[in-house]
Coordinates of C-alpha atoms in Angstrom, one line a residue:
X1 CA 0.0 0.0 0.0
X2 CA 1.2 3.5 -0.8
X3 CA 1.4 5.7 2.3
X4 CA -0.9 8.7 1.8
X5 CA -1.3 11.3 4.5
X6 CA -4.6 13.0 5.0
X7 CA -5.0 16.2 7.2
X8 CA -7.1 19.3 7.2
X9 CA -5.7 20.5 3.9
X10 CA -6.7 17.5 1.9
X11 CA -9.0 15.1 3.9
X12 CA -11.9 15.9 1.6
X13 CA -10.1 13.9 -1.1
X14 CA -10.8 10.7 0.9
X15 CA -13.6 9.1 -1.3
X16 CA -15.5 7.9 1.8
X17 CA -15.8 11.5 3.1
X18 CA -18.8 11.8 0.7
X19 CA -20.8 9.8 3.3
X20 CA -20.4 12.5 5.9
X21 CA -22.9 15.3 6.4
X22 CA -21.7 18.9 6.0
X23 CA -22.3 19.3 9.7
X24 CA -19.9 16.4 10.4
X25 CA -17.3 17.8 8.0
X26 CA -17.4 21.3 9.6
X27 CA -17.0 19.7 13.0
X28 CA -13.8 18.0 11.8
X29 CA -12.5 21.3 10.6
X30 CA -13.4 23.2 13.8
X31 CA -11.9 20.7 16.2
X32 CA -9.0 19.9 13.9
X33 CA -8.0 23.5 14.0
X34 CA -7.4 23.2 17.8
X35 CA -6.4 19.5 18.2
X36 CA -4.1 17.8 15.7
X37 CA -5.7 15.8 12.9
X38 CA -3.8 13.4 10.7
X39 CA -4.7 10.0 9.3
X40 CA -3.5 7.8 6.4
X41 CA -4.5 5.5 3.6
X42 CA -4.1 2.3 5.8
X43 CA -6.4 3.6 8.5
X44 CA -8.9 4.9 6.0
X45 CA -9.0 1.8 3.8
X46 CA -8.3 -1.1 6.1
X47 CA -9.5 -0.2 9.6
X48 CA -12.6 2.1 9.4
X49 CA -16.1 0.7 8.9
X50 CA -17.5 3.6 6.8
X51 CA -21.0 2.1 6.9
X52 CA -21.1 2.8 10.6
X53 CA -18.6 5.7 10.8
X54 CA -20.5 7.7 13.5
X55 CA -19.9 4.9 16.0
X56 CA -16.8 3.3 14.5
X57 CA -14.0 3.3 17.1
X58 CA -11.2 3.8 14.6
X59 CA -13.0 6.7 12.9
X60 CA -13.4 8.3 16.4
X61 CA -9.8 7.5 17.1
X62 CA -8.6 9.5 14.1
X63 CA -11.2 12.0 13.1
X64 CA -12.0 14.9 15.4
X65 CA -15.5 14.9 16.9
X66 CA -17.6 17.9 18.0
X67 CA -17.7 16.7 21.6
X68 CA -14.0 16.8 22.0
X69 CA -14.2 20.6 22.7
X70 CA -16.3 22.3 25.3
X71 CA -19.4 23.7 23.6
X72 CA -18.3 27.3 24.3
X73 CA -14.9 26.7 22.8
X74 CA -16.3 24.8 19.8
X75 CA -18.8 27.7 19.1
X76 CA -16.0 30.3 19.4
X77 CA -13.7 28.5 17.0
X78 CA -16.6 27.9 14.6
X79 CA -17.4 31.6 14.6
X80 CA -13.7 32.4 13.9
X81 CA -13.6 30.1 10.9
X82 CA -16.9 31.3 9.5
X83 CA -15.7 34.9 9.8
X84 CA -12.9 34.2 7.2
X85 CA -10.2 35.1 9.7
X86 CA -6.6 34.9 8.4
X87 CA -4.2 32.1 9.5
X88 CA -2.5 34.2 12.1
X89 CA -5.7 35.1 13.9
X90 CA -6.9 31.5 13.7
X91 CA -3.7 30.3 15.4
X92 CA -4.0 32.9 18.1
X93 CA -7.5 31.8 18.9
X94 CA -6.7 28.1 18.7
X95 CA -3.8 28.6 21.1
X96 CA -6.1 30.3 23.7
X97 CA -8.2 27.1 23.7
X98 CA -5.1 24.8 23.8
X99 CA -3.7 26.6 26.8
X100 CA -6.9 25.7 28.8
X101 CA -6.5 22.0 28.0
X102 CA -3.6 21.2 30.4
X103 CA -1.1 20.6 27.6
X104 CA 1.6 19.1 29.9
X105 CA -0.1 17.1 32.7
X106 CA 1.6 15.4 35.6
X107 CA 4.3 18.0 36.1
X108 CA 6.2 17.0 32.9
X109 CA 7.7 20.4 32.4
X110 CA 8.1 21.4 36.1
X111 CA 9.5 18.2 37.6
X112 CA 10.6 15.7 35.0
X113 CA 13.3 17.5 32.9
X114 CA 16.7 16.7 34.2
X115 CA 20.0 18.6 34.0
X116 CA 23.4 17.5 32.7
X117 CA 26.3 19.5 34.0
X118 CA 24.0 22.4 34.7
X119 CA 22.2 22.3 31.3
X120 CA 18.5 21.3 31.1
X121 CA 18.0 18.3 28.7
X122 CA 14.7 19.4 27.1
X123 CA 14.4 16.1 25.2
X124 CA 14.7 13.9 28.2
X125 CA 12.4 13.1 31.2
X126 CA 13.6 11.3 34.3
X127 CA 10.7 10.8 36.6
X128 CA 11.4 7.4 38.0
X129 CA 14.8 6.2 39.3
X130 CA 15.1 3.2 36.9
X131 CA 13.6 4.7 33.8
X132 CA 14.6 7.6 31.5
X133 CA 12.6 8.9 28.5
X134 CA 14.2 10.2 25.4
X135 CA 12.4 12.2 22.7
X136 CA 14.5 12.2 19.6
X137 CA 13.9 15.3 17.5
X138 CA 13.5 13.2 14.3
X139 CA 10.6 11.3 16.0
X140 CA 8.2 14.1 16.8
X141 CA 5.3 13.2 14.6
X142 CA 3.3 10.0 13.9
X143 CA 1.9 8.2 10.9
X144 CA -1.5 9.2 12.1
X145 CA -2.7 11.1 15.2
X146 CA -4.9 9.6 18.0
X147 CA -7.6 12.1 18.9
X148 CA -7.1 11.3 22.6
X149 CA -3.3 11.8 22.5
X150 CA -1.9 13.4 25.7
X151 CA 1.1 14.6 23.7
X152 CA -0.9 16.6 21.3
X153 CA 1.3 19.8 21.9
X154 CA 4.1 18.0 20.0
X155 CA 2.0 18.4 16.8
X156 CA 0.4 21.9 17.2
X157 CA 3.5 24.1 16.4
X158 CA 3.5 25.4 20.0
X159 CA 7.3 25.0 20.1
X160 CA 7.5 26.0 23.8
X161 CA 5.5 22.9 24.7
X162 CA 7.6 20.4 22.8
X163 CA 10.0 17.8 24.1
X164 CA 12.6 17.1 21.5
X165 CA 16.4 16.5 21.4
X166 CA 18.8 15.7 18.6
X167 CA 21.9 14.7 20.4
X168 CA 22.3 11.1 21.6
X169 CA 25.7 12.0 23.1
X170 CA 24.0 13.9 25.9
X171 CA 21.7 11.0 26.5
X172 CA 24.6 8.6 26.8
X173 CA 26.5 10.9 29.2
X174 CA 23.5 11.3 31.4
X175 CA 23.0 7.5 31.5
X176 CA 26.6 7.1 32.5
X177 CA 26.2 9.5 35.3
X178 CA 23.1 7.8 36.6
X179 CA 23.7 4.1 37.3
X180 CA 20.3 3.7 38.8
X181 CA 18.8 3.9 35.3
X182 CA 18.2 0.4 33.9
X183 CA 15.6 1.3 31.2
X184 CA 15.7 3.8 28.4
X185 CA 12.3 4.5 26.7
X186 CA 12.6 6.1 23.3
X187 CA 9.3 7.9 22.6
X188 CA 7.8 10.9 20.8
X189 CA 5.6 11.5 18.8
X190 CA 6.6 8.2 17.4
X191 CA 10.3 7.3 17.0
X192 CA 9.4 4.8 14.3
X193 CA 8.7 7.6 11.8
X194 CA 12.5 8.0 11.7
X195 CA 14.4 6.7 8.8
X196 CA 16.1 3.4 9.4
X197 CA 19.6 5.0 9.1
X198 CA 18.8 7.5 11.9
X199 CA 17.2 4.9 14.1
X200 CA 20.2 2.6 13.6
X201 CA 22.6 5.5 14.5
X202 CA 20.8 6.1 17.8
X203 CA 20.6 2.4 18.7
X204 CA 24.1 1.6 17.6
X205 CA 25.5 4.5 19.7
X206 CA 23.7 3.1 22.8
X207 CA 25.0 -0.4 22.2
X208 CA 28.6 0.7 21.5
X209 CA 28.6 2.9 24.6
X210 CA 28.6 -0.4 26.6
X211 CA 26.7 1.0 29.6
X212 CA 26.6 -2.0 32.1
X213 CA 23.5 -0.8 34.0
X214 CA 21.4 -0.2 30.8
X215 CA 19.5 -3.5 30.6
X216 CA 16.4 -2.6 28.6
X217 CA 15.7 -0.3 25.7
X218 CA 12.0 0.3 25.0
X219 CA 10.5 1.9 21.9
X220 CA 7.0 3.4 22.3
X221 CA 5.2 3.3 19.0
X222 CA 1.7 3.3 17.4
X223 CA 3.0 2.1 14.0
X224 CA 1.7 -1.5 14.3
X225 CA -1.8 0.0 14.7
X226 CA -1.5 2.8 12.2
X227 CA 1.2 1.8 9.6
X228 CA 2.4 -1.8 9.9
X229 CA 3.9 -1.5 6.4
X230 CA 6.7 0.3 8.2
X231 CA 8.1 -3.2 8.8
X232 CA 7.0 -4.9 5.5
X233 CA 7.3 -2.7 2.4
X234 CA 8.8 0.7 3.4
X235 CA 12.1 1.1 1.6
X236 CA 14.1 0.9 4.8
X237 CA 12.0 -1.8 6.6
X238 CA 15.0 -4.2 6.6
X239 CA 17.3 -1.5 8.0
X240 CA 14.8 -0.9 10.9
X241 CA 14.6 -4.6 11.7
X242 CA 18.4 -5.0 11.5
X243 CA 18.7 -2.2 14.0
X244 CA 16.4 -4.0 16.4
X245 CA 18.5 -7.2 16.0
X246 CA 21.7 -5.3 16.7
X247 CA 20.3 -4.4 20.2
X248 CA 19.2 -7.9 21.1
X249 CA 22.4 -9.5 19.7
X250 CA 24.3 -7.2 22.1
X251 CA 22.4 -8.8 25.0
X252 CA 20.2 -5.8 25.7
X253 CA 16.5 -6.5 26.0
X254 CA 14.5 -4.6 23.4
X255 CA 10.8 -4.1 24.3
X256 CA 8.6 -2.7 21.6
X257 CA 5.8 -0.9 23.5
X258 CA 2.9 -1.2 21.0
X259 CA -0.2 1.0 21.4
X260 CA -3.4 -0.8 20.4
X261 CA -6.6 0.9 21.4
X262 CA -9.1 -1.7 19.9
X263 CA -8.9 -5.2 18.7
X264 CA -9.8 -4.1 15.2
X265 CA -6.2 -2.9 14.9
X266 CA -5.0 -6.5 15.3
X267 CA -7.1 -8.1 12.6
X268 CA -5.4 -7.2 9.4
X269 CA -2.9 -9.4 7.5
X270 CA -0.5 -6.5 7.5
X271 CA -0.3 -6.0 11.2
X272 CA 0.0 -9.8 11.9
X273 CA 2.9 -10.1 9.4
X274 CA 4.6 -7.0 10.9
X275 CA 4.3 -8.5 14.4
X276 CA 6.1 -11.7 13.2
X277 CA 8.9 -9.6 11.6
X278 CA 9.5 -7.6 14.8
X279 CA 9.4 -10.7 17.1
X280 CA 11.9 -12.5 14.8
X281 CA 14.5 -9.8 15.7
X282 CA 14.4 -11.0 19.3
X283 CA 12.4 -8.1 20.5
X284 CA 9.4 -8.5 22.9
X285 CA 6.2 -6.7 22.0
X286 CA 4.2 -5.3 25.0
X287 CA 0.9 -3.6 24.6
X288 CA -0.9 -0.7 26.3
X289 CA -3.8 1.6 25.8
X290 CA -5.9 4.1 27.8
X291 CA -9.5 3.2 28.6
X292 CA -11.4 5.5 26.3
X293 CA -15.1 6.4 26.4
X294 CA -16.6 6.2 22.9
X295 CA -13.8 3.8 21.7
X296 CA -13.1 0.9 24.1
X297 CA -15.0 1.4 27.4
X298 CA -16.5 -2.1 27.4
X299 CA -15.0 -5.1 29.1
X300 CA -15.6 -7.4 26.2
X301 CA -13.5 -5.2 23.9
X302 CA -10.5 -5.5 26.4
X303 CA -10.8 -9.2 27.0
X304 CA -11.0 -9.8 23.2
X305 CA -8.0 -7.5 22.7
X306 CA -5.9 -9.2 25.3
X307 CA -6.7 -12.7 24.1
X308 CA -5.9 -11.7 20.5
X309 CA -2.6 -10.1 21.6
X310 CA -1.5 -13.2 23.5
X311 CA -2.4 -15.4 20.5
X312 CA -0.1 -13.3 18.4
X313 CA 2.8 -13.5 20.9
X314 CA 2.3 -10.1 22.5
X315 CA 2.3 -9.3 26.2
X316 CA -0.6 -7.2 27.6
X317 CA 1.1 -4.6 29.8
X318 CA -1.1 -1.6 30.8
X319 CA -4.6 -0.3 30.9
X320 CA -4.3 3.5 31.6
X321 CA -6.9 6.0 32.7
X322 CA -7.3 8.8 30.1
X323 CA -5.0 11.6 31.2
X324 CA -6.4 14.9 32.4
X325 CA -5.4 16.8 29.2
X326 CA -6.7 17.5 25.7
X327 CA -10.1 16.0 25.0
X328 CA -10.3 14.2 28.4
X329 CA -13.9 15.2 29.0
X330 CA -14.9 13.3 25.8
X331 CA -12.8 10.2 26.5
X332 CA -12.7 10.1 30.3
X333 CA -14.3 7.3 32.2
X334 CA -14.9 7.6 36.0
X335 CA -12.5 5.7 38.2
X336 CA -15.4 3.6 39.5
X337 CA -16.4 2.5 36.0
X338 CA -12.8 2.0 34.9
X339 CA -12.3 -0.5 37.7
X340 CA -15.6 -2.3 36.7
X341 CA -14.4 -2.5 33.1
X342 CA -11.0 -3.8 34.1
X343 CA -12.4 -6.3 36.6
X344 CA -14.9 -7.8 34.2
X345 CA -12.4 -8.0 31.4
X346 CA -9.7 -9.5 33.7
X347 CA -12.2 -12.1 35.0
X348 CA -12.9 -13.3 31.4
X349 CA -9.4 -14.2 30.3
X350 CA -7.0 -16.9 31.3
X351 CA -3.9 -16.4 33.5
X352 CA -1.6 -15.9 30.5
X353 CA -3.4 -12.7 29.7
X354 CA -3.2 -11.4 33.2
X355 CA 0.2 -9.8 32.8
X356 CA -1.8 -6.6 32.2
X357 CA -1.8 -4.0 35.0
X358 CA -4.4 -1.3 35.6
X359 CA -6.4 0.7 35.6
X360 CA -3.5 3.1 36.1
X361 CA -3.2 6.9 36.3
X362 CA 0.1 8.4 35.2
X363 CA -0.2 11.4 37.6
X364 CA 2.3 13.8 39.1
X365 CA 3.5 11.6 42.0
X366 CA 3.7 8.5 39.9
X367 CA 1.7 5.6 38.3
X368 CA -1.2 4.9 40.7
X369 CA -3.3 1.8 40.2
X370 CA -6.9 1.3 41.3
X371 CA -6.6 -2.0 43.1
X372 CA -10.3 -2.1 43.8
X373 CA -13.4 -0.7 45.6
X374 CA -13.8 -1.8 49.2
X375 CA -15.8 -1.1 52.3
X376 CA -13.8 -0.8 55.5
X377 CA -15.4 -0.1 58.9
X378 CA -18.5 1.2 57.1
X379 CA -16.7 3.6 54.7
X380 CA -16.6 2.9 51.0
X381 CA -13.1 3.5 49.6
X382 CA -10.8 3.1 46.7
X383 CA -7.9 0.9 47.4
X384 CA -4.9 2.3 45.5
X385 CA -1.2 1.6 45.1
X386 CA 1.8 3.0 43.2
X387 CA 3.1 0.9 40.4
X388 CA 5.8 3.5 40.0
X389 CA 6.6 6.5 42.2
X390 CA 8.9 9.4 42.3
X391 CA 10.2 7.8 45.4
X392 CA 10.7 4.0 45.0
X393 CA 9.7 3.4 48.6
X394 CA 6.1 4.5 47.7
X395 CA 5.7 1.5 45.3
X396 CA 3.3 -1.4 46.3
X397 CA 2.1 0.3 49.5
X398 CA -1.7 0.1 49.6
X399 CA -3.5 3.4 50.5
X400 CA -7.1 4.5 50.6
X401 CA -9.2 7.3 49.1
X402 CA -12.7 8.2 49.9
X403 CA -15.1 6.7 47.3
X404 CA -16.3 9.2 44.7
X405 CA -18.4 7.8 41.9
X406 CA -17.7 10.9 39.8
X407 CA -13.9 11.1 40.2
X408 CA -11.9 10.7 37.0
X409 CA -8.4 11.4 38.2
X410 CA -6.2 11.4 41.2
X411 CA -6.7 15.1 41.8
X412 CA -10.4 14.4 42.3
X413 CA -9.7 12.1 45.3
X414 CA -9.3 12.8 49.0
X415 CA -7.9 10.5 51.7
X416 CA -10.3 8.1 53.4
X417 CA -11.0 7.8 57.1
X418 CA -10.7 11.6 57.7
X419 CA -7.0 11.7 57.1
X420 CA -5.6 15.1 56.1
X421 CA -3.4 13.9 53.3
X422 CA -2.2 10.7 51.5
X423 CA 0.9 9.1 52.9
X424 CA 3.2 10.4 50.2
X425 CA 2.1 14.0 50.0
X426 CA 4.5 15.5 52.6
X427 CA 7.5 13.8 51.0
X428 CA 6.4 15.0 47.6
X429 CA 5.9 18.5 48.9
X430 CA 9.4 18.4 50.4
X431 CA 10.8 17.4 47.0
X432 CA 9.4 20.1 44.8
X433 CA 7.2 22.6 46.5
X434 CA 9.5 24.3 49.0

């Protein structure tokens, strides 16, 4: 298949768009002016059910919907577009809305950007002791954009909101100075948009640096869901696969962190062939997705997806809660409902699928998992625990929040049993909020 991008400037060329009403088309343009919009020929032709596009999960995953903006913001942007405003004015008005959408949640800018010899590494995040994130500048786009994406600022030309870095040498030096780091996650955007030669240069440099404590390299990517031909027919497909093999041959574990949001993305011949190619390099493929209203907020979708993943040799890894950014009001599911979906899905799969963890919130203090809903001494509570924390001694310590059926994020919760604060809050405050 030929890779063809569709975005605001040309999406009307998609033949199936003729099925949409003018109202639907205008909604795409209004919301797509604020939130990034990009799809491609594979998604359009192989994944979307155009006979049922209004409810099709992949259509909603790629094409902006009216409900993704607050009504006031939608109407304001619609008015701006109808007025015939110039591009500069449209960008100003779009940015005003974007700034209200919590573009960098969980303290990414304030708390996660480390320093090397007094210089801030703006393309690196180091939140957890063992794990470092690297955002290569050449990987700051994707083959298509998810409408829920919490990294949408990367794609909206708001340069002050981007994480990006060109120099692998700084990454290697930082790794050498921090022996507690065992895992490097290369992320974006999507690092797999990089040319094979560039990807090989990055991975080869890491391998040749011979850093004893670097045990695992992870690559976060949506390509298997949105462009599996990256590993089949792209001109540098073999170069990419050889770069993966170079890592595993060196004795470093390579984990391909695949984003699949619906089992539909696992059904095509192309994705199944690409999975085989990647696994043949010695890489593991682990899978993750947020729980998304209007896309996958049903237990049978998750149980089916986990079962299909395991049958294809993949390892279910995370179910996330939709982050409190971007179109979270459209996609968000209450914590109570998220637990119910996870529990029912988890109950309907065999033990081999139960490697998955969740539902988990990647919030400012760390990754907090909802263990369950309980009643203790007459008080209904959420039982919670850290899967990862800014302090490693927070991990795997159960704690309790007062039950709130409407809560959608950690910030909506208060401690149970009349406590003034959660156990970690004073220590977190001492870290950053002096």
